[in-house]
XYZ file of C-alpha atoms in Angstrom:
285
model
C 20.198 -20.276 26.725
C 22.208 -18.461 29.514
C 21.057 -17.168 31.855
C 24.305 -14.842 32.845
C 23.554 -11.251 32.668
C 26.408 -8.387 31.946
C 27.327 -6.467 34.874
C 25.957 -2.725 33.530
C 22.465 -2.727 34.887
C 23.540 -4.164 38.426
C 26.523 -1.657 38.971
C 24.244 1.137 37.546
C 21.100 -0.217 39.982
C 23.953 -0.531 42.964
C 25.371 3.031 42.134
C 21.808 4.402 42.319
C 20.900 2.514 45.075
C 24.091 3.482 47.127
C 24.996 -0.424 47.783
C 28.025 -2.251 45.880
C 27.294 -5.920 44.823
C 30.541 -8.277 45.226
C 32.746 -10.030 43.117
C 33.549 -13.229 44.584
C 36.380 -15.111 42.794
C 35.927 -18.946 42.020
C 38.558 -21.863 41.781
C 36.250 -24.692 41.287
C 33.022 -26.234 41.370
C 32.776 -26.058 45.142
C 33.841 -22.537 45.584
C 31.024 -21.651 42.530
C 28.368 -23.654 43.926
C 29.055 -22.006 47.471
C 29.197 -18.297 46.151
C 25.910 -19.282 44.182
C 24.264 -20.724 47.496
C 24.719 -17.373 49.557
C 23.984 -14.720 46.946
C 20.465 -17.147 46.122
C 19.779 -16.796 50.069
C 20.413 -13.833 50.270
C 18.939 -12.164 47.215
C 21.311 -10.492 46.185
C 23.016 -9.867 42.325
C 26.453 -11.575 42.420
C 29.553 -11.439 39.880
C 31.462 -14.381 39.578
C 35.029 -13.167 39.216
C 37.770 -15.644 37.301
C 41.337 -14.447 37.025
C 43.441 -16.033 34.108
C 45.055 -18.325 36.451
C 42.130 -19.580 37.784
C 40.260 -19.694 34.481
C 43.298 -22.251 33.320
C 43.480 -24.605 36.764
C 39.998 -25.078 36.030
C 40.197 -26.090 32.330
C 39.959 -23.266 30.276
C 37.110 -20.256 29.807
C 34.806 -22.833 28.033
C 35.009 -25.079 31.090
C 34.419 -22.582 33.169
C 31.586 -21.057 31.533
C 29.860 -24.428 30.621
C 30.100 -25.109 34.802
C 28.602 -22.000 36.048
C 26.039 -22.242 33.419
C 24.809 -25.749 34.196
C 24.749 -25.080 38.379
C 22.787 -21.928 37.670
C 19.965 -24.401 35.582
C 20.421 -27.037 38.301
C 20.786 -25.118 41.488
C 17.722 -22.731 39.401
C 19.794 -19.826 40.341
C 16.941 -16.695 40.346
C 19.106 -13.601 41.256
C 21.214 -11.735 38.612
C 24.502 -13.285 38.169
C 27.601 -12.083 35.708
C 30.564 -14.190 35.083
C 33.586 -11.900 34.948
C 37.272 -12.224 33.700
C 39.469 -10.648 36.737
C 42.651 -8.625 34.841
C 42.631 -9.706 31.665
C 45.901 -9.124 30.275
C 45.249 -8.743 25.911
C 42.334 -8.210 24.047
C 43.090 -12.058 23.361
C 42.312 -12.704 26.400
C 39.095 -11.055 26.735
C 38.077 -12.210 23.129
C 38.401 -15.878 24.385
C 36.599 -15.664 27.423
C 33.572 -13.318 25.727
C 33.409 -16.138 23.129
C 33.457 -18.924 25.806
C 30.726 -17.127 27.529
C 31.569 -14.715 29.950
C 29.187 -12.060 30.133
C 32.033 -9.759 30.968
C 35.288 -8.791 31.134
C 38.356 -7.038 32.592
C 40.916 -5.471 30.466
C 43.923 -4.566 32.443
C 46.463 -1.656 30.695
C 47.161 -0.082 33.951
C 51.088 -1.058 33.647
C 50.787 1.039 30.149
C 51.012 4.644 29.466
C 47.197 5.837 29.106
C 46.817 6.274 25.582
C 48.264 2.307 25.128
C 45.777 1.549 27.524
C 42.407 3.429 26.496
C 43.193 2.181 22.986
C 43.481 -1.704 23.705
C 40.023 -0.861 26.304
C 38.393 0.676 22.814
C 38.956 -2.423 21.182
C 37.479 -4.549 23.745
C 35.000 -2.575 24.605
C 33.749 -3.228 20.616
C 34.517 -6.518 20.847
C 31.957 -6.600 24.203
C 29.400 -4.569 23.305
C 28.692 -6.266 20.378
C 28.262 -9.289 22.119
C 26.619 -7.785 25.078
C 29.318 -8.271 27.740
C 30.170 -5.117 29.781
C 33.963 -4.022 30.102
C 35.744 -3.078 33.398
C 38.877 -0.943 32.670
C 42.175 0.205 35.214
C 43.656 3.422 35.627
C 46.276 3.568 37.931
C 47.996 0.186 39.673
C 46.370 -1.697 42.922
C 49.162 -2.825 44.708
C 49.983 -6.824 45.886
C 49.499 -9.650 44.730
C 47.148 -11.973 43.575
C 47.349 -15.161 40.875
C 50.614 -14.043 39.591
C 49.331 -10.291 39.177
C 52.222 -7.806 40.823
C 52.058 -4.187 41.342
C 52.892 -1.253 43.955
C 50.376 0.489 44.514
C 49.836 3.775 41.811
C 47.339 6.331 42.604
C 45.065 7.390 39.375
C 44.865 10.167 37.650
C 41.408 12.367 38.093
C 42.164 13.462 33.715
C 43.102 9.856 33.127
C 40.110 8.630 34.606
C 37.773 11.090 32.873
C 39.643 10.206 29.338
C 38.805 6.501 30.231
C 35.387 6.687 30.745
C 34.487 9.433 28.111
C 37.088 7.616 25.127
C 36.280 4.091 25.606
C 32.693 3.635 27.034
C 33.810 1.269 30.061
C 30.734 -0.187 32.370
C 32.678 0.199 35.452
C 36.264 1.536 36.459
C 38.743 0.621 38.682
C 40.131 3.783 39.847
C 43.357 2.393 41.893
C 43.340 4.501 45.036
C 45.394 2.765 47.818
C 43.908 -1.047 47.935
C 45.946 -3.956 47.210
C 45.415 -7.302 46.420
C 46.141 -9.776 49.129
C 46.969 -8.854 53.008
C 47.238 -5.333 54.257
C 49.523 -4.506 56.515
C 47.679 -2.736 59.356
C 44.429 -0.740 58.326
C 44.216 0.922 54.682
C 44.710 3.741 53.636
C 42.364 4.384 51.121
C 41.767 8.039 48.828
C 38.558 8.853 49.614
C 38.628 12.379 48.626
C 39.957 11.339 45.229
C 37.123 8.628 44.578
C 34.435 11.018 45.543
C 36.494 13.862 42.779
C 36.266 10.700 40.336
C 33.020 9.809 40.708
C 31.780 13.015 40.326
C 33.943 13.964 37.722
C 32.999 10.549 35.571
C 29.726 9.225 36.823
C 30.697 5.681 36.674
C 30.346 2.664 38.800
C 33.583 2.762 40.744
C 35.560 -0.483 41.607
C 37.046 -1.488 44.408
C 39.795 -4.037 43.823
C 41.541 -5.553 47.517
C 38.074 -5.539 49.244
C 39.296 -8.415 51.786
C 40.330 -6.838 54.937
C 39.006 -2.945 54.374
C 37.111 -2.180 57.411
C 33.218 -1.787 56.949
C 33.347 1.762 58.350
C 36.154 1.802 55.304
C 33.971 -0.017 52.952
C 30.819 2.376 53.805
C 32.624 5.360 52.627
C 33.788 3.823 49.821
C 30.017 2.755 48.770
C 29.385 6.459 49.228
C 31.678 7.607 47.313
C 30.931 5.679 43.875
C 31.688 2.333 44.479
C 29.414 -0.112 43.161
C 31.368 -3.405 42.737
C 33.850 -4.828 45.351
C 36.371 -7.679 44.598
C 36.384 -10.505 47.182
C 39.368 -13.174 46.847
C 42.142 -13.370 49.572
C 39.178 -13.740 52.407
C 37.553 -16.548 50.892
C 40.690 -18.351 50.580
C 42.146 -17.730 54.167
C 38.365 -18.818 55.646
C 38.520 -22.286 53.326
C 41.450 -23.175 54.437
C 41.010 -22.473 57.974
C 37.734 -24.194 57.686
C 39.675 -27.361 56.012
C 42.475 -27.517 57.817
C 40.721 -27.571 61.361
C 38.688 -30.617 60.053
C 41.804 -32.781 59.380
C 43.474 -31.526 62.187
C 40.702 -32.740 64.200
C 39.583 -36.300 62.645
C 42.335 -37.878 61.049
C 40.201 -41.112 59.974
C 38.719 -38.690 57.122
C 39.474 -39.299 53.751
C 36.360 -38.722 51.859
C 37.275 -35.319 49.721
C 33.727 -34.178 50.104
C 33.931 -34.532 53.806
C 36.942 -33.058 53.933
C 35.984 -29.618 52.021
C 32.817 -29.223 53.240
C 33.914 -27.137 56.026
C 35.353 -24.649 53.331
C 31.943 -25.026 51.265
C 30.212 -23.581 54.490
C 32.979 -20.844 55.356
C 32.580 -19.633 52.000
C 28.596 -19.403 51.983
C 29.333 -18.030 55.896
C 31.481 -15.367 54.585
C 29.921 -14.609 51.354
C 26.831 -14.002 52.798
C 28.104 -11.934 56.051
C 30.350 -10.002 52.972
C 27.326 -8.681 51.107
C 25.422 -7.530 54.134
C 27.941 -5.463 54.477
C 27.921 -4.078 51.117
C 24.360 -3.561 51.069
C 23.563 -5.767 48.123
C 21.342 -8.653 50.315
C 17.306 -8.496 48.898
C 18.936 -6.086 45.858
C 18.005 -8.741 43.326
């Protein structure tokens, strides 16, 4: 039986609570078992985040599902944990992943007018429910990059938002106001007076796509104005490789793969950990 959990009760908890409990995104069994290390030390719910690129590299939904859910027996994984499709693209997308095993799922319509994209949400939100997997839905467009995933940056709509969460019965929405995936260029600038209108206005768990690089004073205000989940990638992967490439830079006789990436296995459980301090969601569990 697995032991993944949806994400609804720990957004709801983290909402109450005024924390925000991190997605981390994975790319293998490393990067899983190093997320799952730091959230178990720290006590502290976690959501595993996959994109569809990632999902693939690594062998396909049921792959990745079957992986997380054996390290969670064998690493006896205690603290809430919800395996999460990052922008899924169809409602085929989020079908396959639900039926491998995810316990939850992003629907991305954003780039669609907002009828096109409430009405593909409805139908995964069914789909979901029924299965108990919780559904994350976009209004508006986070800017960057990330896996493939494009967009300039599109500020939602307060009406949009309030048809989103009131027409489809989302878990959590990403309300895309200023971050972007990937690098910033100099400090963001975030909408906080629009988040706190939308959170008010909706009442539900706010997401905070492009969390790597937002200043904590940044990322405080955002917790207090609705946010309850914050996505984690582009750090993770500038600390691994920093990590990895100082340790071949400085011992060329390695050749051992495990000695080679265990320097990124340890920034990631660094950073992971230090990341959900800040977000409040350490001894949450």
């Amino acid at each position: 039986m697995s032991r993944l959990v949806s994400m609804t009760d720990m957004l709801n908890k983290a909402k109450e609570g005024q924390y925000a409990v991190g997605q981390f995104n994975i790319n293998n069994l490393e990067w899983t078992q190093a997320v799952l290390t730091a959230a178990q030390e720290n006590n502290s719910p976690v959501i595993l985040g996959v994109s569809e690129g990632a999902g693939k590299y690594m062998g396909g939904p049921t792959v990745v599902a079957a992986m997380v859910n054996a390290l969670l027996d064998s690493m006896d994984i205690t603290v809430p944990v919800a395996l999460h499709l990052d922008h899924g693209s169809s409602f085929a997308s989020c079908k396959e992943a639900i039926d491998a095993g995810y316990s939850s799922v992003m629907i991305d319509g954003s780039h669609s007018p907002i009828d096109e994209n409430i009405e593909i949400t409805k139908e995964v939100v069914a789909y979901a429910h029924e299965r108990g997997a919780s559904v994350e839905a976009e209004v508006g467009t986070v800017g960057g990059e990330e896996d493939g995933v494009i967009g300039g940056v599109q500020y939602a709509d307060l009406e949009e938002c309030k048809r989103m969460v009131s027409e489809a019965d989302i878990d959590a929405l990403a309300a895309a106001l200023g971050s972007v995936h990937g690098t910033y260029d100099g400090e963001p600038q975030l909408g906080f007076e629009e988040m706190a209108a939308i959170s008010e206005a909706t009442g539900a768990p706010l997401v905070l796509h492009g969390g790597s690089g937002i200043p904590e004073h940044q990322v405080k205000m955002a917790i207090e104005r609705g946010h309850a989940k914050i996505n984690v990638n582009t750090e993770l992967q500038q600390q691994w490789t920093a990590a990895v490439r100082e340790k071949l830079n400085t011992d060329d006789k390695v050749y051992d793969p495990r000695k080679v990436i265990k320097p990124g296995f340890d920034a990631i459980v660094k950073t992971t950990k230090e990341t959900m301090d800040m977000f409040g969601s350490s001894n949450q569990a």
